Amino acid sequence: RQRPMPRPEGTQVLLRIRRSGVCHSDIHIQDGYFDLGEAGKLSLEARGLKLPVAMGHEMLGEVVALGPDARADGVEVGKTMLIFPWVGCGECLACQEDRENDCAAMQSYGVAQDGGYATHVLIRHPKFLVDVEGLDPDVVTPYACSGLTVFNALGRIGKLRDGEWLAIIGTGGLGLNAIAIAKAMGFERVIGVDQDAAKLEAAREMGADAVLDTSQPEAVKNLMKLAGGRLLGVLDTVGLPATSQLGIHALAKTGRYLVVGLHGGDFKMPLPMLPQKALSVCGAFVGSSPQLRELIALVRKGKVKPLIMESRPLSQASEALDDLRAGKVTGRVVLNGDQAG
């Protein structure tokens, strides 16, 4: 689809897409809904999606034009910037406090506004651009979503004591980034949990201290044993009934279960377990623009192990989504806007 090249007005910034990450959320966006289990489906049309729209929310681009009021230190024509895609309404308390990810009327790029599966993207304000000069564009692009999501989630889980374990369920692109970032944040004992042998090997490469194959019987018992009965944190990057049951039942008393995965279904547990085990159960959605800058600062220090990447031309977006849907992707596929199709 060909469209006229937009001209930035006011505080807008026009960027040429150099990289665009292929995220599992794009599959849900492509389907047009989220699975709410017994409650049915959540239509993305109800969340602001109006077709046609260019997907792609993990974006890195080169500034090509600025609106007359687009002024910010370091944002200039020719500069390569990482784009924070989770913009809100701009008016509510969450947006005023730079917690755009908590806005109840989000207008995210790649969902409610055109995103990175395109040659160019128009951004509302330069405050949503992060300087990543000097960093590998393939590696840094997924930090706009998968990296930021787990960085926020790990911060909410909080620091664990000596000898306590963190389990990361799911070792796809989100989970592998979670392992690398958790180690950079100081989590000393991390277990990667999956049913795919290749992805578990990738988890070891990213820094997991132990791995658990959930295709084997008695996964709950094995996870508890692997953590020595001291599993105090679970980050579920999958978000299925089976993964929630594994995480909840394997946690030690006072443990924390946090889900960021959006695969879908219902969350069920015996209510007496909450007080009797003093469990904390919650969810987290992406992260804020200040958190993205914190994460990039951590990356610049060389503390975050780079995610396993595969680069493809931007023209192969559809094939990349098909491969991701089929479970054929380890790590992250990044579409390269600098390559000819």
mmCIF file of C-alpha atoms in Angstrom:
data_model
loop_
_atom_site.group_PDB
_atom_site.id
_atom_site.type_symbol
_atom_site.label_atom_id
_atom_site.label_comp_id
_atom_site.label_asym_id
_atom_site.label_seq_id
_atom_site.Cartn_x
_atom_site.Cartn_y
_atom_site.Cartn_z
ATOM 1 C CA ARG A 1 0.000 0.000 0.000
ATOM 2 C CA GLN A 2 1.419 3.351 -1.050
ATOM 3 C CA ARG A 3 0.554 6.469 0.903
ATOM 4 C CA PRO A 4 1.679 10.117 0.627
ATOM 5 C CA MET A 5 4.783 10.928 2.679
ATOM 6 C CA PRO A 6 3.587 12.721 5.841
ATOM 7 C CA ARG A 7 4.943 16.119 6.799
ATOM 8 C CA PRO A 8 5.574 16.620 10.521
ATOM 9 C CA GLU A 9 3.600 19.434 12.138
ATOM 10 C CA GLY A 10 3.933 21.007 15.579
ATOM 11 C CA THR A 11 6.007 18.706 17.775
ATOM 12 C CA GLN A 12 5.918 15.748 15.368
ATOM 13 C CA VAL A 13 9.019 13.931 14.121
ATOM 14 C CA LEU A 14 9.259 11.898 10.908
ATOM 15 C CA LEU A 15 11.670 8.959 10.921
ATOM 16 C CA ARG A 16 12.799 6.492 8.266
ATOM 17 C CA ILE A 17 12.414 2.979 9.662
ATOM 18 C CA ARG A 18 15.793 1.261 9.910
ATOM 19 C CA ARG A 19 14.739 -1.692 12.073
ATOM 20 C CA SER A 20 11.425 -3.164 13.222
ATOM 21 C CA GLY A 21 11.174 -6.071 15.665
ATOM 22 C CA VAL A 22 8.686 -8.896 15.182
ATOM 23 C CA CYS A 23 6.904 -9.375 18.519
ATOM 24 C CA HIS A 24 4.522 -12.153 19.544
ATOM 25 C CA SER A 25 1.935 -9.470 20.322
ATOM 26 C CA ASP A 26 1.839 -8.782 16.582
ATOM 27 C CA ILE A 27 0.201 -12.194 16.148
ATOM 28 C CA HIS A 28 -2.635 -11.127 18.450
ATOM 29 C CA ILE A 29 -2.887 -7.824 16.595
ATOM 30 C CA GLN A 30 -2.970 -9.713 13.287
ATOM 31 C CA ASP A 31 -5.758 -11.933 14.659
ATOM 32 C CA GLY A 32 -7.616 -8.864 15.912
ATOM 33 C CA TYR A 33 -8.322 -10.053 19.462
ATOM 34 C CA PHE A 34 -7.020 -11.357 22.771
ATOM 35 C CA ASP A 35 -8.320 -14.638 24.238
ATOM 36 C CA LEU A 36 -10.141 -13.902 27.514
ATOM 37 C CA GLY A 37 -11.020 -17.534 28.224
ATOM 38 C CA GLU A 38 -14.504 -17.914 29.683
ATOM 39 C CA ALA A 39 -15.157 -14.189 29.135
ATOM 40 C CA GLY A 40 -14.766 -14.577 25.374
ATOM 41 C CA LYS A 41 -12.574 -12.317 23.283
ATOM 42 C CA LEU A 42 -11.269 -8.773 23.673
ATOM 43 C CA SER A 43 -11.556 -7.139 20.267
ATOM 44 C CA LEU A 44 -8.645 -4.918 19.351
ATOM 45 C CA GLU A 45 -11.145 -2.709 17.562
ATOM 46 C CA ALA A 46 -12.469 -1.918 21.032
ATOM 47 C CA ARG A 47 -8.907 -1.019 22.012
ATOM 48 C CA GLY A 48 -8.604 1.596 19.262
ATOM 49 C CA LEU A 49 -7.438 -0.493 16.289
ATOM 50 C CA LYS A 50 -8.855 0.842 13.023
ATOM 51 C CA LEU A 51 -7.853 -0.806 9.751
ATOM 52 C CA PRO A 52 -5.809 -0.350 7.701
ATOM 53 C CA VAL A 53 -2.860 0.035 10.071
ATOM 54 C CA ALA A 54 0.824 -0.806 9.774
ATOM 55 C CA MET A 55 1.829 -3.113 12.627
ATOM 56 C CA GLY A 56 5.247 -3.110 14.293
ATOM 57 C CA HIS A 57 5.863 -1.467 17.664
ATOM 58 C CA GLU A 58 9.572 -2.244 18.171
ATOM 59 C CA MET A 59 11.007 0.546 16.025
ATOM 60 C CA LEU A 60 14.353 2.158 15.406
ATOM 61 C CA GLY A 61 14.622 4.933 12.861
ATOM 62 C CA GLU A 62 16.619 7.778 11.366
ATOM 63 C CA VAL A 63 15.227 11.282 11.881
ATOM 64 C CA VAL A 64 14.444 12.803 8.481
ATOM 65 C CA ALA A 65 12.246 15.806 9.380
ATOM 66 C CA LEU A 66 11.017 17.702 12.435
ATOM 67 C CA GLY A 67 7.956 19.843 12.989
ATOM 68 C CA PRO A 68 8.528 23.533 13.835
ATOM 69 C CA ASP A 69 7.949 22.896 17.559
ATOM 70 C CA ALA A 70 9.849 19.593 17.818
ATOM 71 C CA ARG A 71 12.724 20.647 20.027
ATOM 72 C CA ALA A 72 14.713 18.275 22.222
ATOM 73 C CA ASP A 73 18.377 17.816 23.010
ATOM 74 C CA GLY A 74 20.016 15.321 20.645
ATOM 75 C CA VAL A 75 17.026 14.962 18.313
ATOM 76 C CA GLU A 76 18.209 16.156 14.928
ATOM 77 C CA VAL A 77 18.027 15.162 11.270
ATOM 78 C CA GLY A 78 20.260 12.172 10.528
ATOM 79 C CA LYS A 79 20.242 10.840 14.092
ATOM 80 C CA THR A 80 19.268 7.206 14.725
ATOM 81 C CA MET A 81 16.799 6.878 17.601
ATOM 82 C CA LEU A 82 14.924 4.109 19.371
ATOM 83 C CA ILE A 83 11.196 4.855 19.446
ATOM 84 C CA PHE A 84 9.067 4.491 22.584
ATOM 85 C CA PRO A 85 5.806 3.146 21.105
ATOM 86 C CA TRP A 86 3.473 3.022 24.127
ATOM 87 C CA VAL A 87 2.024 6.520 23.922
ATOM 88 C CA GLY A 88 -1.147 7.411 25.777
ATOM 89 C CA CYS A 89 -3.831 10.050 25.461
ATOM 90 C CA GLY A 90 -1.401 12.723 26.655
ATOM 91 C CA GLU A 91 -3.887 14.255 29.079
ATOM 92 C CA CYS A 92 -4.599 11.835 31.952
ATOM 93 C CA LEU A 93 -2.655 11.649 35.227
ATOM 94 C CA ALA A 94 -0.652 8.627 34.075
ATOM 95 C CA CYS A 95 0.510 10.443 30.931
ATOM 96 C CA GLN A 96 1.315 13.607 32.872
ATOM 97 C CA GLU A 97 3.503 11.503 35.166
ATOM 98 C CA ASP A 98 5.263 9.839 32.188
ATOM 99 C CA ARG A 99 3.490 6.549 32.933
ATOM 100 C CA GLU A 100 2.035 6.316 29.444
ATOM 101 C CA ASN A 101 1.898 2.520 29.761
ATOM 102 C CA ASP A 102 -0.743 2.951 32.497
ATOM 103 C CA CYS A 103 -2.985 5.183 30.358
ATOM 104 C CA ALA A 104 -6.515 3.820 29.984
ATOM 105 C CA ALA A 105 -6.766 5.177 26.417
ATOM 106 C CA MET A 106 -3.449 4.167 24.888
ATOM 107 C CA GLN A 107 -2.676 5.147 21.290
ATOM 108 C CA SER A 108 0.290 2.871 20.721
ATOM 109 C CA TYR A 109 2.216 2.823 17.468
ATOM 110 C CA GLY A 110 1.640 -0.390 15.568
ATOM 111 C CA VAL A 111 -1.817 -0.774 17.147
ATOM 112 C CA ALA A 112 -3.853 2.447 17.195
ATOM 113 C CA GLN A 113 -1.399 4.335 14.970
ATOM 114 C CA ASP A 114 0.794 3.196 12.080
ATOM 115 C CA GLY A 115 3.953 1.462 13.225
ATOM 116 C CA GLY A 116 7.206 0.063 11.928
ATOM 117 C CA TYR A 117 6.177 -2.401 9.211
ATOM 118 C CA ALA A 118 6.621 0.510 6.833
ATOM 119 C CA THR A 119 9.294 2.750 5.375
ATOM 120 C CA HIS A 120 8.535 5.745 7.632
ATOM 121 C CA VAL A 121 6.716 6.553 10.850
ATOM 122 C CA LEU A 122 5.397 9.829 12.251
ATOM 123 C CA ILE A 123 5.981 10.269 16.001
ATOM 124 C CA ARG A 124 3.963 12.682 18.143
ATOM 125 C CA HIS A 125 6.802 14.253 20.157
ATOM 126 C CA PRO A 126 10.608 13.992 20.400
ATOM 127 C CA LYS A 127 10.298 12.964 24.077
ATOM 128 C CA PHE A 128 9.394 9.505 22.772
ATOM 129 C CA LEU A 129 12.790 9.122 21.080
ATOM 130 C CA VAL A 130 15.804 7.590 22.840
ATOM 131 C CA ASP A 131 19.405 8.108 21.726
ATOM 132 C CA VAL A 132 20.990 4.744 20.842
ATOM 133 C CA GLU A 133 23.945 5.980 18.793
ATOM 134 C CA GLY A 134 26.842 3.533 19.007
ATOM 135 C CA LEU A 135 24.673 0.532 19.886
ATOM 136 C CA ASP A 136 23.949 -2.378 17.530
ATOM 137 C CA PRO A 137 20.631 -1.489 15.840
ATOM 138 C CA ASP A 138 19.558 -5.143 15.539
ATOM 139 C CA VAL A 139 20.160 -5.821 19.231
ATOM 140 C CA VAL A 140 18.743 -2.590 20.623
ATOM 141 C CA THR A 141 15.448 -2.516 18.684
ATOM 142 C CA PRO A 142 13.584 -5.182 20.756
ATOM 143 C CA TYR A 143 14.319 -3.289 23.962
ATOM 144 C CA ALA A 144 11.421 -0.977 22.992
ATOM 145 C CA CYS A 145 8.991 -3.774 23.862
ATOM 146 C CA SER A 146 10.369 -7.119 25.050
ATOM 147 C CA GLY A 147 13.247 -5.539 26.946
ATOM 148 C CA LEU A 148 11.153 -2.754 28.458
ATOM 149 C CA THR A 149 8.351 -5.151 29.407
ATOM 150 C CA VAL A 150 10.574 -7.473 31.417
ATOM 151 C CA PHE A 151 12.619 -4.599 32.874
ATOM 152 C CA ASN A 152 9.418 -3.153 34.328
ATOM 153 C CA ALA A 153 8.207 -6.578 35.489
ATOM 154 C CA LEU A 154 11.478 -7.518 37.182
ATOM 155 C CA GLY A 155 11.442 -4.214 39.014
ATOM 156 C CA ARG A 156 7.974 -5.022 40.325
ATOM 157 C CA ILE A 157 9.062 -8.463 41.479
ATOM 158 C CA GLY A 158 11.807 -6.733 43.417
ATOM 159 C CA LYS A 159 15.077 -7.847 44.882
ATOM 160 C CA LEU A 160 15.362 -11.413 46.144
ATOM 161 C CA ARG A 161 17.423 -12.501 49.138
ATOM 162 C CA ASP A 162 20.568 -14.603 48.955
ATOM 163 C CA GLY A 163 19.727 -18.168 48.033
ATOM 164 C CA GLU A 164 16.280 -17.348 46.612
ATOM 165 C CA TRP A 165 15.392 -18.244 43.039
ATOM 166 C CA LEU A 166 13.590 -16.526 40.174
ATOM 167 C CA ALA A 167 11.877 -18.636 37.492
ATOM 168 C CA ILE A 168 11.232 -17.196 34.054
ATOM 169 C CA ILE A 169 8.532 -19.211 32.304
ATOM 170 C CA GLY A 170 8.891 -19.169 28.536
ATOM 171 C CA THR A 171 12.236 -18.726 26.795
ATOM 172 C CA GLY A 172 11.146 -17.089 23.572
ATOM 173 C CA GLY A 173 12.238 -13.551 22.732
ATOM 174 C CA LEU A 174 10.553 -12.105 25.818
ATOM 175 C CA GLY A 175 11.880 -14.755 28.195
ATOM 176 C CA LEU A 176 15.440 -14.703 26.866
ATOM 177 C CA ASN A 177 15.553 -10.936 27.253
ATOM 178 C CA ALA A 178 14.191 -11.398 30.781
ATOM 179 C CA ILE A 179 17.032 -13.771 31.661
ATOM 180 C CA ALA A 180 19.706 -11.400 30.354
ATOM 181 C CA ILE A 181 18.194 -8.339 32.016
ATOM 182 C CA ALA A 182 17.549 -10.170 35.296
ATOM 183 C CA LYS A 183 21.234 -11.113 35.501
ATOM 184 C CA ALA A 184 22.203 -7.501 34.712
ATOM 185 C CA MET A 185 19.877 -6.279 37.482
ATOM 186 C CA GLY A 186 21.523 -8.549 40.040
ATOM 187 C CA PHE A 187 19.225 -11.584 40.220
ATOM 188 C CA GLU A 188 21.712 -14.277 41.205
ATOM 189 C CA ARG A 189 19.703 -17.478 40.680
ATOM 190 C CA VAL A 190 17.571 -17.695 37.566
ATOM 191 C CA ILE A 191 15.762 -20.734 36.134
ATOM 192 C CA GLY A 192 14.646 -20.793 32.496
ATOM 193 C CA VAL A 193 11.450 -22.812 32.013
ATOM 194 C CA ASP A 194 10.208 -24.125 28.673
ATOM 195 C CA GLN A 195 9.296 -27.303 26.792
ATOM 196 C CA ASP A 196 11.528 -26.651 23.770
ATOM 197 C CA ALA A 197 15.049 -28.080 24.042
ATOM 198 C CA ALA A 198 16.581 -25.544 21.640
ATOM 199 C CA LYS A 199 15.069 -22.629 23.543
ATOM 200 C CA LEU A 200 16.275 -24.050 26.855
ATOM 201 C CA GLU A 201 19.792 -24.233 25.436
ATOM 202 C CA ALA A 202 19.416 -20.590 24.381
ATOM 203 C CA ALA A 203 18.352 -19.802 27.947
ATOM 204 C CA ARG A 204 21.632 -21.233 29.217
ATOM 205 C CA GLU A 205 23.520 -19.128 26.682
ATOM 206 C CA MET A 206 21.733 -16.014 27.933
ATOM 207 C CA GLY A 207 22.811 -16.678 31.522
ATOM 208 C CA ALA A 208 20.215 -18.968 33.138
ATOM 209 C CA ASP A 209 21.722 -20.783 36.124
ATOM 210 C CA ALA A 210 19.394 -23.753 35.598
ATOM 211 C CA VAL A 211 16.675 -24.842 33.168
ATOM 212 C CA LEU A 212 13.536 -26.951 33.457
ATOM 213 C CA ASP A 213 11.914 -28.931 30.644
ATOM 214 C CA THR A 214 8.183 -28.816 31.288
ATOM 215 C CA SER A 215 7.495 -31.533 28.720
ATOM 216 C CA GLN A 216 8.654 -33.976 31.393
ATOM 217 C CA PRO A 217 6.137 -35.172 34.041
ATOM 218 C CA GLU A 218 5.724 -33.552 37.473
ATOM 219 C CA ALA A 219 6.857 -30.101 36.360
ATOM 220 C CA VAL A 220 5.662 -28.409 39.586
ATOM 221 C CA LYS A 221 7.543 -30.845 41.791
ATOM 222 C CA ASN A 222 10.659 -30.591 39.618
ATOM 223 C CA LEU A 223 10.610 -26.797 39.669
ATOM 224 C CA MET A 224 10.286 -26.733 43.457
ATOM 225 C CA LYS A 225 13.144 -29.220 43.764
ATOM 226 C CA LEU A 226 15.361 -27.276 41.350
ATOM 227 C CA ALA A 227 14.915 -24.156 43.476
ATOM 228 C CA GLY A 228 15.475 -26.054 46.707
ATOM 229 C CA GLY A 229 12.052 -24.972 47.950
ATOM 230 C CA ARG A 230 13.108 -21.323 47.681
ATOM 231 C CA LEU A 231 11.332 -20.163 44.572
ATOM 232 C CA LEU A 232 10.275 -16.645 45.576
ATOM 233 C CA GLY A 233 9.726 -15.056 42.185
ATOM 234 C CA VAL A 234 8.045 -16.206 38.964
ATOM 235 C CA LEU A 235 7.879 -14.128 35.797
ATOM 236 C CA ASP A 236 5.451 -15.694 33.335
ATOM 237 C CA THR A 237 6.233 -14.491 29.807
ATOM 238 C CA VAL A 238 3.707 -16.904 28.267
ATOM 239 C CA GLY A 239 0.401 -16.296 30.026
ATOM 240 C CA LEU A 240 -1.480 -19.567 29.598
ATOM 241 C CA PRO A 241 -3.549 -21.435 32.210
ATOM 242 C CA ALA A 242 -0.879 -24.157 32.344
ATOM 243 C CA THR A 243 1.988 -21.730 32.935
ATOM 244 C CA SER A 244 0.067 -19.846 35.620
ATOM 245 C CA GLN A 245 -0.682 -23.101 37.439
ATOM 246 C CA LEU A 246 2.963 -24.107 37.286
ATOM 247 C CA GLY A 247 4.151 -20.776 38.647
ATOM 248 C CA ILE A 248 1.587 -20.445 41.422
ATOM 249 C CA HIS A 249 1.914 -23.981 42.766
ATOM 250 C CA ALA A 250 5.723 -24.047 42.668
ATOM 251 C CA LEU A 251 6.165 -20.787 44.610
ATOM 252 C CA ALA A 252 7.356 -20.869 48.193
ATOM 253 C CA LYS A 253 5.483 -19.003 50.912
ATOM 254 C CA THR A 254 5.512 -15.192 50.381
ATOM 255 C CA GLY A 255 6.402 -15.754 46.714
ATOM 256 C CA ARG A 256 5.503 -13.356 43.903
ATOM 257 C CA TYR A 257 3.909 -14.377 40.601
ATOM 258 C CA LEU A 258 3.869 -11.781 37.837
ATOM 259 C CA VAL A 259 2.467 -12.341 34.344
ATOM 260 C CA VAL A 260 3.301 -10.338 31.233
ATOM 261 C CA GLY A 261 2.484 -12.968 28.579
ATOM 262 C CA LEU A 262 -0.696 -12.510 26.564
ATOM 263 C CA HIS A 263 -1.369 -15.951 25.087
ATOM 264 C CA GLY A 264 -4.758 -16.027 26.795
ATOM 265 C CA GLY A 265 -7.175 -18.110 28.812
ATOM 266 C CA ASP A 266 -8.336 -18.044 32.422
ATOM 267 C CA PHE A 267 -6.362 -17.689 35.634
ATOM 268 C CA LYS A 268 -7.690 -19.951 38.375
ATOM 269 C CA MET A 269 -6.425 -20.853 41.816
ATOM 270 C CA PRO A 270 -7.849 -21.898 45.187
ATOM 271 C CA LEU A 271 -8.501 -18.657 47.072
ATOM 272 C CA PRO A 272 -7.260 -19.988 50.452
ATOM 273 C CA MET A 273 -3.796 -20.349 48.880
ATOM 274 C CA LEU A 274 -3.446 -16.580 48.649
ATOM 275 C CA PRO A 275 -3.554 -15.908 52.408
ATOM 276 C CA GLN A 276 -2.160 -19.269 53.514
ATOM 277 C CA LYS A 277 0.945 -18.927 51.326
ATOM 278 C CA ALA A 278 0.942 -15.095 51.528
ATOM 279 C CA LEU A 279 1.301 -14.944 47.750
ATOM 280 C CA SER A 280 1.430 -11.824 45.594
ATOM 281 C CA VAL A 281 -0.193 -12.191 42.167
ATOM 282 C CA CYS A 282 -0.175 -9.394 39.620
ATOM 283 C CA GLY A 283 0.403 -8.375 36.029
ATOM 284 C CA ALA A 284 2.493 -5.732 34.304
ATOM 285 C CA PHE A 285 2.125 -4.104 30.893
ATOM 286 C CA VAL A 286 5.210 -2.911 28.987
ATOM 287 C CA GLY A 287 6.900 0.021 30.765
ATOM 288 C CA SER A 288 7.299 3.805 30.777
ATOM 289 C CA SER A 289 9.509 6.068 28.675
ATOM 290 C CA PRO A 290 11.788 6.898 31.667
ATOM 291 C CA GLN A 291 12.210 3.152 32.243
ATOM 292 C CA LEU A 292 13.251 2.679 28.621
ATOM 293 C CA ARG A 293 15.981 5.268 29.137
ATOM 294 C CA GLU A 294 17.093 3.468 32.312
ATOM 295 C CA LEU A 295 17.276 0.197 30.410
ATOM 296 C CA ILE A 296 19.312 1.710 27.573
ATOM 297 C CA ALA A 297 21.708 3.178 30.160
ATOM 298 C CA LEU A 298 22.140 -0.336 31.591
ATOM 299 C CA VAL A 299 22.776 -1.669 28.083
ATOM 300 C CA ARG A 300 25.411 1.021 27.461
ATOM 301 C CA LYS A 301 27.306 -0.202 30.520
ATOM 302 C CA GLY A 302 27.673 -3.576 28.813
ATOM 303 C CA LYS A 303 25.763 -5.425 31.540
ATOM 304 C CA VAL A 304 22.975 -6.873 29.368
ATOM 305 C CA LYS A 305 23.896 -9.872 27.243
ATOM 306 C CA PRO A 306 22.672 -9.312 23.661
ATOM 307 C CA LEU A 307 19.599 -11.261 22.620
ATOM 308 C CA ILE A 308 19.907 -13.959 19.963
ATOM 309 C CA MET A 309 18.925 -12.154 16.765
ATOM 310 C CA GLU A 310 17.973 -12.927 13.181
ATOM 311 C CA SER A 311 17.888 -10.104 10.646
ATOM 312 C CA ARG A 312 15.550 -10.211 7.628
ATOM 313 C CA PRO A 313 14.544 -7.625 5.017
ATOM 314 C CA LEU A 314 11.498 -5.515 5.869
ATOM 315 C CA SER A 315 9.699 -7.083 2.901
ATOM 316 C CA GLN A 316 9.637 -10.442 4.764
ATOM 317 C CA ALA A 317 7.395 -9.224 7.604
ATOM 318 C CA SER A 318 4.583 -11.615 6.696
ATOM 319 C CA GLU A 319 6.884 -14.655 6.521
ATOM 320 C CA ALA A 320 8.471 -13.702 9.847
ATOM 321 C CA LEU A 321 5.029 -13.579 11.492
ATOM 322 C CA ASP A 322 4.189 -17.007 10.057
ATOM 323 C CA ASP A 323 7.427 -18.470 11.442
ATOM 324 C CA LEU A 324 6.812 -16.904 14.848
ATOM 325 C CA ARG A 325 3.277 -18.280 14.941
ATOM 326 C CA ALA A 326 4.636 -21.747 14.085
ATOM 327 C CA GLY A 327 7.214 -21.627 16.894
ATOM 328 C CA LYS A 328 10.159 -21.566 14.500
ATOM 329 C CA VAL A 329 11.849 -18.486 15.985
ATOM 330 C CA THR A 330 14.474 -18.599 18.743
ATOM 331 C CA GLY A 331 15.231 -15.169 20.139
ATOM 332 C CA ARG A 332 14.004 -12.302 17.963
ATOM 333 C CA VAL A 333 13.541 -11.558 14.279
ATOM 334 C CA VAL A 334 14.330 -7.957 13.382
ATOM 335 C CA LEU A 335 13.262 -6.566 10.019
ATOM 336 C CA ASN A 336 15.949 -4.466 8.356
ATOM 337 C CA GLY A 337 14.682 -1.374 6.603
ATOM 338 C CA ASP A 338 18.196 -0.697 5.273
ATOM 339 C CA GLN A 339 18.079 -3.878 3.145
ATOM 340 C CA ALA A 340 16.413 -4.125 -0.232
ATOM 341 C CA GLY A 341 13.539 -6.649 -0.245
#
